[in-house]
PDB file of C-alpha atoms in Angstrom:
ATOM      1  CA  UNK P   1       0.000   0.000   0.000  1.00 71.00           C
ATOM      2  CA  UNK P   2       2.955   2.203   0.942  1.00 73.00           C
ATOM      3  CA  UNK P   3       4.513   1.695  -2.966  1.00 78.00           C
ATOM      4  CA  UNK P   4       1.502   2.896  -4.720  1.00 81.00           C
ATOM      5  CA  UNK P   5       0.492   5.813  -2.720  1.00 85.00           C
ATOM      6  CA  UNK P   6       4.120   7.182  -3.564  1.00 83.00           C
ATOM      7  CA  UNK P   7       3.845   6.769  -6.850  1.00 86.00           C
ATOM      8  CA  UNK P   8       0.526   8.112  -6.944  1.00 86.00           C
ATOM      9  CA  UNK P   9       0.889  10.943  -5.107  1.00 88.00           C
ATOM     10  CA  UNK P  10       4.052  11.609  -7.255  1.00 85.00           C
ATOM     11  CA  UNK P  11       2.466  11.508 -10.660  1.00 88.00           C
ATOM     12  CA  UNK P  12      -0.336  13.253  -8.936  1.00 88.00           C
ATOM     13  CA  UNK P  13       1.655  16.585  -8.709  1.00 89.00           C
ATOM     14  CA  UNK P  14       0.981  16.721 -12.441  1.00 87.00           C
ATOM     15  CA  UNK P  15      -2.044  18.308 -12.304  1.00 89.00           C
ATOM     16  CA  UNK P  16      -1.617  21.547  -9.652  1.00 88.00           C
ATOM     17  CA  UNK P  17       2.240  21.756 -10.411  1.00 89.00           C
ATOM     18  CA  UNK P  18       4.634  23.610 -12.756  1.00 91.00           C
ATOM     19  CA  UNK P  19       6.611  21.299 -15.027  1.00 90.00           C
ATOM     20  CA  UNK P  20       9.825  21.579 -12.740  1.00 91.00           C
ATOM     21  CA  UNK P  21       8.102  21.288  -9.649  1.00 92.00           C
ATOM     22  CA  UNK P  22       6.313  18.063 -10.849  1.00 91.00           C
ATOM     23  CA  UNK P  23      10.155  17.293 -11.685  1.00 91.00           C
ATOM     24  CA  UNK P  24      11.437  17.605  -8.884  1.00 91.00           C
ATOM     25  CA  UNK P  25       8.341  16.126  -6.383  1.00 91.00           C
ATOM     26  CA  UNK P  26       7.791  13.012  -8.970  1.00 92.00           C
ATOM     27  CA  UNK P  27      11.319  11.708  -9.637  1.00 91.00           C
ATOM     28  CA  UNK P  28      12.402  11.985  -5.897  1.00 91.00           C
ATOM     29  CA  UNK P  29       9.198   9.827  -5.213  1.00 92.00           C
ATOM     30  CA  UNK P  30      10.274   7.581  -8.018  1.00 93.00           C
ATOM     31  CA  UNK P  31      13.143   7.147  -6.569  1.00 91.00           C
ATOM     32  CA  UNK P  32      12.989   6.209  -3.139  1.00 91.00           C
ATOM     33  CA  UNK P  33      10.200   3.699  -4.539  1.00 91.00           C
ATOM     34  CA  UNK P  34      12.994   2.020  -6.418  1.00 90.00           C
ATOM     35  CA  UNK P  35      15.665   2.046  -3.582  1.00 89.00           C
ATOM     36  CA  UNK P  36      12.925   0.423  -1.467  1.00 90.00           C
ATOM     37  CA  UNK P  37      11.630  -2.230  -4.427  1.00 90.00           C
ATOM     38  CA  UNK P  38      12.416  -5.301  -2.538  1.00 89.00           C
ATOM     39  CA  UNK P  39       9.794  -4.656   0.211  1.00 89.00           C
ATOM     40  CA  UNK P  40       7.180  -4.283  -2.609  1.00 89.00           C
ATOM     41  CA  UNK P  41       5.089  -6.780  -4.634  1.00 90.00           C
ATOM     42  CA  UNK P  42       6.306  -7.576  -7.859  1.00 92.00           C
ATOM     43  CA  UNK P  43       2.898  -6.953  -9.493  1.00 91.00           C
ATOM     44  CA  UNK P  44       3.452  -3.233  -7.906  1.00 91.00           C
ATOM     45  CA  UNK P  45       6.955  -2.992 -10.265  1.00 92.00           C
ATOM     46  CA  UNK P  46       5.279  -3.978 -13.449  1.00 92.00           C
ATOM     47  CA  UNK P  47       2.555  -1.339 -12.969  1.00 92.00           C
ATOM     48  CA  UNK P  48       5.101   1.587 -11.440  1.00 92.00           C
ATOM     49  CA  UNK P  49       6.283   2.304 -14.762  1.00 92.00           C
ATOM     50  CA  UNK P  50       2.300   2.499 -16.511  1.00 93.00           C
ATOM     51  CA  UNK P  51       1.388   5.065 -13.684  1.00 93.00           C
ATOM     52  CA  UNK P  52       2.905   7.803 -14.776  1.00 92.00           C
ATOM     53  CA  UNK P  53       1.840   7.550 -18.616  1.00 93.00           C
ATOM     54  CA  UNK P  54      -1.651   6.924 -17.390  1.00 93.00           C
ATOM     55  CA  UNK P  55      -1.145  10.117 -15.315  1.00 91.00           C
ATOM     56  CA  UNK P  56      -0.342  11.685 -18.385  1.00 91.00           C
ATOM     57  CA  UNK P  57      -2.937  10.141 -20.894  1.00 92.00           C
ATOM     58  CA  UNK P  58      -5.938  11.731 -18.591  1.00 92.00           C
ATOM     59  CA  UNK P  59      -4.228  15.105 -18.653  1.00 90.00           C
ATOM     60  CA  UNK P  60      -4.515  14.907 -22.342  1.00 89.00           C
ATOM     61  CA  UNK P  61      -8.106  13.736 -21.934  1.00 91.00           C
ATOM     62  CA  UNK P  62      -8.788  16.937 -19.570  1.00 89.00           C
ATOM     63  CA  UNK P  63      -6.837  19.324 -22.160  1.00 86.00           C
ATOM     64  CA  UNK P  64      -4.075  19.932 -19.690  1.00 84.00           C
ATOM     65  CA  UNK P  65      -1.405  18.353 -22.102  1.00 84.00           C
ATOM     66  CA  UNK P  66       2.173  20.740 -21.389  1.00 86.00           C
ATOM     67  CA  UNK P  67       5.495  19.153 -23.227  1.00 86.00           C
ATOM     68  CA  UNK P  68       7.637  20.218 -20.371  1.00 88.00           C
ATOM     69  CA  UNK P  69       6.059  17.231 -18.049  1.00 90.00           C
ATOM     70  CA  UNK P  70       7.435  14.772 -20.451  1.00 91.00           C
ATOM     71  CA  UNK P  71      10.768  15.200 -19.217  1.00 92.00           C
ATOM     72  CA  UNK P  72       9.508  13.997 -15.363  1.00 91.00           C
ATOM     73  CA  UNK P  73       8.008  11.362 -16.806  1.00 93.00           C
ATOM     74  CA  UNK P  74      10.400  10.247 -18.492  1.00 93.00           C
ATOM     75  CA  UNK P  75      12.524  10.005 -15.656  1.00 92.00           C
ATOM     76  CA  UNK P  76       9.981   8.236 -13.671  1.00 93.00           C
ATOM     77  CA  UNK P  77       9.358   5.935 -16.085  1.00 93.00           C
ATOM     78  CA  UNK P  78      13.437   4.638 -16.756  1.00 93.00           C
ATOM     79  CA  UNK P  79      13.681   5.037 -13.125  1.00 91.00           C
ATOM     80  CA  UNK P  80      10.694   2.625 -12.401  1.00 92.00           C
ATOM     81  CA  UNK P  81      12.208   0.047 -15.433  1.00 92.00           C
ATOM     82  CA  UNK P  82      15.548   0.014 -13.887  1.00 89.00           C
ATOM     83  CA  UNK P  83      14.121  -0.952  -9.943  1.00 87.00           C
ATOM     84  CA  UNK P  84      11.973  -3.828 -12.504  1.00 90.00           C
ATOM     85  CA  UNK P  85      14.829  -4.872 -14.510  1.00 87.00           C
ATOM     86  CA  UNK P  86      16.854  -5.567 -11.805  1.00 85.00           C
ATOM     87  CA  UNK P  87      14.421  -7.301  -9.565  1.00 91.00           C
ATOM     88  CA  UNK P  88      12.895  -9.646 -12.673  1.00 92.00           C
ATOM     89  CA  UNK P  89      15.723 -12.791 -12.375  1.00 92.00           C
ATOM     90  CA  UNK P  90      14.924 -13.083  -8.689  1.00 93.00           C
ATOM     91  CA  UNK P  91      11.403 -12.790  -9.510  1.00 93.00           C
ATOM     92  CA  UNK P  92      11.891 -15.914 -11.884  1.00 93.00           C
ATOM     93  CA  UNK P  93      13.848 -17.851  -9.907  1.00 93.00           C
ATOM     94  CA  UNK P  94      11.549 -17.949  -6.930  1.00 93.00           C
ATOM     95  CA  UNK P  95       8.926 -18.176  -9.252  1.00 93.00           C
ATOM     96  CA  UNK P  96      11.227 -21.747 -10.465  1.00 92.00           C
ATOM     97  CA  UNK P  97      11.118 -22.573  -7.325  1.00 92.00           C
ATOM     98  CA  UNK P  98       7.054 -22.287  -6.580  1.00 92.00           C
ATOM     99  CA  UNK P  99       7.734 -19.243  -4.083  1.00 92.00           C
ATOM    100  CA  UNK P 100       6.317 -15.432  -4.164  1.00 91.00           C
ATOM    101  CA  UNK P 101       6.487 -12.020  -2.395  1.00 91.00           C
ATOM    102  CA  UNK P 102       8.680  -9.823  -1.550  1.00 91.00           C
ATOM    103  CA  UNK P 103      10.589 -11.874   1.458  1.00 92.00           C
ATOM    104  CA  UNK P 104      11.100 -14.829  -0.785  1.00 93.00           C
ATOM    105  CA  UNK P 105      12.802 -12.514  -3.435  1.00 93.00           C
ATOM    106  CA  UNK P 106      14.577 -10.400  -0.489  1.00 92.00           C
ATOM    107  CA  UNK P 107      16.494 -14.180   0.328  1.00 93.00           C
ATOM    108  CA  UNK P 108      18.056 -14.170  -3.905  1.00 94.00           C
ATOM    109  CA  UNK P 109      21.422 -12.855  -3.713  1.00 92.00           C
ATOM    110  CA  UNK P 110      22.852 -11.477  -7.062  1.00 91.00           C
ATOM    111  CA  UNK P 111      26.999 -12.154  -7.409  1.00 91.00           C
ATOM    112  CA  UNK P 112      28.990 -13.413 -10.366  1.00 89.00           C
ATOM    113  CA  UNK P 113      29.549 -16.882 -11.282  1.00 88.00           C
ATOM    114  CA  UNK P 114      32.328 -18.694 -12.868  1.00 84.00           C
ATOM    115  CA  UNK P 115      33.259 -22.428 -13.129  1.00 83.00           C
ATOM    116  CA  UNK P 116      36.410 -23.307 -11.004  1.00 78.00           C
ATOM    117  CA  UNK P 117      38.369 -21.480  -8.477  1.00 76.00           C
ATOM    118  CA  UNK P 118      39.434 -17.935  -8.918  1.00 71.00           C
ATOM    119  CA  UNK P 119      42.686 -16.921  -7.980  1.00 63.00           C
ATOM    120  CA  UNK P 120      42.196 -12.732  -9.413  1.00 61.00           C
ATOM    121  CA  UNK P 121      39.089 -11.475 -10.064  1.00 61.00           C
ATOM    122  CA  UNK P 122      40.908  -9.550 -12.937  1.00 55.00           C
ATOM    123  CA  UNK P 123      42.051 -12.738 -15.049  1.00 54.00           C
ATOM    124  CA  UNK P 124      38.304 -14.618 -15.511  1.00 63.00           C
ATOM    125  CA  UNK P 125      35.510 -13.433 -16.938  1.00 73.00           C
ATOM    126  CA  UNK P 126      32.256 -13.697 -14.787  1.00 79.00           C
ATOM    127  CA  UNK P 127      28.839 -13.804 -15.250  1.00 85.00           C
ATOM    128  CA  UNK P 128      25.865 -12.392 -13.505  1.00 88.00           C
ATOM    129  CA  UNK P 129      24.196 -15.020 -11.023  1.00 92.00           C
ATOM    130  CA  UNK P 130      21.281 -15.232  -8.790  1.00 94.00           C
ATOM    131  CA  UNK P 131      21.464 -17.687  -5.790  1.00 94.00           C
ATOM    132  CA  UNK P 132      18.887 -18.780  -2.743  1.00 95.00           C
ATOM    133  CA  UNK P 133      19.210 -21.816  -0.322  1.00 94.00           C
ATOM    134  CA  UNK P 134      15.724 -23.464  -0.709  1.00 92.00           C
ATOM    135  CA  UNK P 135      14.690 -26.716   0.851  1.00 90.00           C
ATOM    136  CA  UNK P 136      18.228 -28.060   1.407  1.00 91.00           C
ATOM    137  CA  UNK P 137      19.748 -27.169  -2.065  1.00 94.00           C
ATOM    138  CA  UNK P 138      21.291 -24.424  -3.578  1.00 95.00           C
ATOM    139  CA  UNK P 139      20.062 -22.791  -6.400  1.00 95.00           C
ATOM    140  CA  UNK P 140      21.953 -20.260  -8.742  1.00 93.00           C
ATOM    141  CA  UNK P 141      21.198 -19.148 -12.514  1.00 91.00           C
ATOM    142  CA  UNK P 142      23.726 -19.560 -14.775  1.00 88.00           C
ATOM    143  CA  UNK P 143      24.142 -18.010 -18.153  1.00 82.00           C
ATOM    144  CA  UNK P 144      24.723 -20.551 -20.977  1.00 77.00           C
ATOM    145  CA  UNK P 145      25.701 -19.069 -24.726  1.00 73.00           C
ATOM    146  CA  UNK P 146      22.649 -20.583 -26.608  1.00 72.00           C
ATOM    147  CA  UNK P 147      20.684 -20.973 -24.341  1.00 71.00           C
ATOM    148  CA  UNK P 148      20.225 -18.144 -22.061  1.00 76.00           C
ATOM    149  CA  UNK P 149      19.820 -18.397 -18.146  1.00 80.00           C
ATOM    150  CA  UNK P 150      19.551 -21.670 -16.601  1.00 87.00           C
ATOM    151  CA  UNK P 151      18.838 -22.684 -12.942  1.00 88.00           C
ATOM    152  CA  UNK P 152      21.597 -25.153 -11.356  1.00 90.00           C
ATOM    153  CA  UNK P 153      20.156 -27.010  -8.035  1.00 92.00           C
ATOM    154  CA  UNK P 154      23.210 -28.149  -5.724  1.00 93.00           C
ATOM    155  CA  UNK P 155      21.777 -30.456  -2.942  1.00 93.00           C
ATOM    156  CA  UNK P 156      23.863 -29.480   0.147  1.00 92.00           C
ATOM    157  CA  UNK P 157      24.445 -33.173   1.195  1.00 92.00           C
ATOM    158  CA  UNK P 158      26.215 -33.199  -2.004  1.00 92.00           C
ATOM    159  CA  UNK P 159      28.423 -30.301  -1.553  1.00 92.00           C
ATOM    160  CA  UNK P 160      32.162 -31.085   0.098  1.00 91.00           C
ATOM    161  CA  UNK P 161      32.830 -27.801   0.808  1.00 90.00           C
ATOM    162  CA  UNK P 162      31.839 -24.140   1.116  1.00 92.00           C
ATOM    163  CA  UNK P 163      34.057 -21.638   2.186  1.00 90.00           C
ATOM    164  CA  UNK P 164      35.554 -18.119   1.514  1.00 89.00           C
ATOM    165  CA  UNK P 165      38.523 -17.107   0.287  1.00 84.00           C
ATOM    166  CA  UNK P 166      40.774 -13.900  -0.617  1.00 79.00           C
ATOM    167  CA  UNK P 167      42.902 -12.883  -3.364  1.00 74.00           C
ATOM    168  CA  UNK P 168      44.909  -9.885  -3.362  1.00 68.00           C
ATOM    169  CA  UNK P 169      45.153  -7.785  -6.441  1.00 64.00           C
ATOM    170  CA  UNK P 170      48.299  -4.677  -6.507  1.00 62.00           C
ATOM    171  CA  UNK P 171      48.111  -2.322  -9.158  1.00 57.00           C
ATOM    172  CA  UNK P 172      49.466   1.408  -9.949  1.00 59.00           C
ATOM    173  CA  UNK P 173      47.359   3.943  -7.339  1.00 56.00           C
ATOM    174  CA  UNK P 174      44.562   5.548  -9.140  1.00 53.00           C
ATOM    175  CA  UNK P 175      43.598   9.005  -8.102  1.00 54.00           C
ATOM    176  CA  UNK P 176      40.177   9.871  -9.249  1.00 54.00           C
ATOM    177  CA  UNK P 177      40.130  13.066 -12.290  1.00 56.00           C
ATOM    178  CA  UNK P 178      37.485  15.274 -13.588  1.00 55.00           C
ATOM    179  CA  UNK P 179      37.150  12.393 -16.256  1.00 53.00           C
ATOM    180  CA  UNK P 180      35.332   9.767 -13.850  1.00 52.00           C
ATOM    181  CA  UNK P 181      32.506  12.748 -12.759  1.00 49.00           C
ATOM    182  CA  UNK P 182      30.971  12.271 -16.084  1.00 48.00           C
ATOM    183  CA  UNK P 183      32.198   8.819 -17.257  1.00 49.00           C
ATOM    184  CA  UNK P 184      32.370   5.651 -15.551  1.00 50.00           C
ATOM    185  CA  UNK P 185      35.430   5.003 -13.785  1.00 48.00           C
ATOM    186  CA  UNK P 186      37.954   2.637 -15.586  1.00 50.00           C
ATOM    187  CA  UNK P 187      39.517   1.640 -12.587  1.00 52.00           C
ATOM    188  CA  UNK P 188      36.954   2.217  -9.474  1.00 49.00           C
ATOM    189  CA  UNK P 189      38.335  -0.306  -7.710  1.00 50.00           C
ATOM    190  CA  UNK P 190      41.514   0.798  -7.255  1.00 51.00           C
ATOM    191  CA  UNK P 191      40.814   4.520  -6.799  1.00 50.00           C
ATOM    192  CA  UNK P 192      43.466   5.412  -3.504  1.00 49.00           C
ATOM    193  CA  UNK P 193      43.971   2.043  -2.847  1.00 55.00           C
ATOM    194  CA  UNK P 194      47.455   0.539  -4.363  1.00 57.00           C
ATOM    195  CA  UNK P 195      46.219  -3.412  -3.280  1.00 67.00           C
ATOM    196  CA  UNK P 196      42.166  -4.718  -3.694  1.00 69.00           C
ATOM    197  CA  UNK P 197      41.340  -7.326  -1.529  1.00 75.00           C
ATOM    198  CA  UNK P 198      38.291  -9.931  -3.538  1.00 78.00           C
ATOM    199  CA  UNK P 199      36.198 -12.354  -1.708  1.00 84.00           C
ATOM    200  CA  UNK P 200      35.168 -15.308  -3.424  1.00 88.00           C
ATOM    201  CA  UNK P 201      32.753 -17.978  -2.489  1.00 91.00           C
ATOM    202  CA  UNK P 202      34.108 -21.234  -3.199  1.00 90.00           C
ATOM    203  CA  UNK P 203      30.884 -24.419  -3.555  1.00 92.00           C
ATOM    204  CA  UNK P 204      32.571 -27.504  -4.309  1.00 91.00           C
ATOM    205  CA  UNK P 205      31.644 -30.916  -5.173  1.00 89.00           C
ATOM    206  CA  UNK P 206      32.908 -34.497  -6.024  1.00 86.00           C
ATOM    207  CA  UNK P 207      32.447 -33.532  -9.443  1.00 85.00           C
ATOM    208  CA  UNK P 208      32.577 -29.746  -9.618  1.00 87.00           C
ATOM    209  CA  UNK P 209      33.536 -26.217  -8.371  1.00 89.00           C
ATOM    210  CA  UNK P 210      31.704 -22.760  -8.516  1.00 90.00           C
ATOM    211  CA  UNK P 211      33.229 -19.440  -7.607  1.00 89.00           C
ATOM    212  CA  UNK P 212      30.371 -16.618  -6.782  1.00 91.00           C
ATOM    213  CA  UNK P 213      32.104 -12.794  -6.413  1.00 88.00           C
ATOM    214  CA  UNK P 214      30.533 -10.568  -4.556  1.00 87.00           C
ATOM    215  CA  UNK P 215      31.049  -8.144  -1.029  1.00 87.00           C
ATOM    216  CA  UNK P 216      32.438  -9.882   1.744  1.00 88.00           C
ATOM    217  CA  UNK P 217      29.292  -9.995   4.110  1.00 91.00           C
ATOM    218  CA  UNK P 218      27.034 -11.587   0.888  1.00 91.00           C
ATOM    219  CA  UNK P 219      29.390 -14.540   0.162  1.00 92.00           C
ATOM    220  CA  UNK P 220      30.334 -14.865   4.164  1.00 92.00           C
ATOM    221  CA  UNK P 221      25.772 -14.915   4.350  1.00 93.00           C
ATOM    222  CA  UNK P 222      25.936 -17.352   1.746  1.00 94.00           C
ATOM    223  CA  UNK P 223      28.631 -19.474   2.987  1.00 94.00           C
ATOM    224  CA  UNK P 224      26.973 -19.910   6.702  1.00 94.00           C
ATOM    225  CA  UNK P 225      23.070 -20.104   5.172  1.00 93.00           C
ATOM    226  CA  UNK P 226      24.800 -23.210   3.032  1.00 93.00           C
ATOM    227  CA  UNK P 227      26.647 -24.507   6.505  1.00 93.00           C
ATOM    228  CA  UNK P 228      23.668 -24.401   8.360  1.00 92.00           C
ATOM    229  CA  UNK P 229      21.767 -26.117   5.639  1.00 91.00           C
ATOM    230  CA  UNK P 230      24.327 -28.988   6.090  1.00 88.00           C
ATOM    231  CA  UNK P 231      23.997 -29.240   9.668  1.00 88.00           C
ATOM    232  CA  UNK P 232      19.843 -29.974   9.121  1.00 86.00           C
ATOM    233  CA  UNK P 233      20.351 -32.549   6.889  1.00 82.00           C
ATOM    234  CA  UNK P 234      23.439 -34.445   8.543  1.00 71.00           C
TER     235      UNK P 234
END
């Protein structure tokens, strides 16, 4: 209920407002809808983005049509896609896995995947990857040239080990310039820092090993949900 009365009263501005104040009272409320997504519905992201063109399609109706409200639209509208985009894998994969709602998609951790261990982060090339323990198993996508993303399942009893591990990467100190204000930074990673420390999330098997990057306190979550998964089925 929360999620729609933003947006409503956001694209609501509209119709008493100037087209910068509408601006600037409809994208903040866009926004903090799509910093909070993953307490919403899914159902509530699909229709985010139709709100504020049907905001704008009775405006026409009522011969209150102004160009300059496009722009705030606009940005409401990518804004609203972008929160969607992002939350649509977990949405399948719960949806794979014959869960819904928001605290079943709040449990899929996004990280990148590769087969084997990692020893620098730098020297593989990994894909995006969406994981959640679910009834003793592990589940993470996987993407597959041909054949788009597929869903592994990785019963814990069958999984030898699970556990963390660092690599340390040294490099030339970057210093950020005027450059990285308006372009994305080359080398983020390494802005005042001469060494990067990566976590990786190592899930092996008798047969085969996954590496999952991602911040130290995900993979560390990861690595104990996985552990205490074990422990209820030994």
């Amino acid at each position: 209920m929360l999620g729609i009365l933003l947006l409503i009263a956001g694209s609501a501005t509209r119709f008493f407002l100037s087209p910068l104040w509408y601006f600037l009272a409809c994208a903040p409320a866009y926004i903090i809808f799509t910093v909070l997504r993953r307490k919403f519905d899914y159902r509530l992201l699909l229709i985010a983005p139709l709100i504020p063109i049907a905001a704008e399609v009775i405006a026409v109706l009522l011969g209150n049509f102004r160009a300059g409200f496009l722009f705030g639209d606009i940005i409401c509208i990518i804004t609203a896609l972008l929160g969607m985009g992002d939350e649509r894998p977990k949405e399948r994969l719960i949806k794979n896995l014959g869960l819904s709602g928001p605290d079943n998609r709040k449990r899929v951790s996004s990280m990148f995947y590769t087969f084997g261990r990692v020893a620098q982060i730098e020297k593989v090339n990994m894909s995006q990857s969406y994981a959640i323990i679910h009834e003793n198993a592990f589940h993470f996508t996987v993407d597959i040239p041909g054949s788009g993303r597929v869903s592994m399942r990785v019963p814990v009893e069958e999984i030898d080990e699970v556990s963390v591990h660092m690599s340390m990467s040294s490099g030339e100190l970057y210093l950020p310039s005027l450059r990285d204000m308006f372009l994305p930074a080359k080398k983020i990673k390494m802005i005042g820092k001469p060494k990067i420390k990566d976590y990786f999330l190592l899930v092996k098997t008798s047969e085969d090993t996954y590496s999952f990057y991602e911040e130290p306190e995900t993979v560390l979550r990861i690595q104990a949900e996985i552990e205490e998964a074990k422990k209820r089925t030994a």
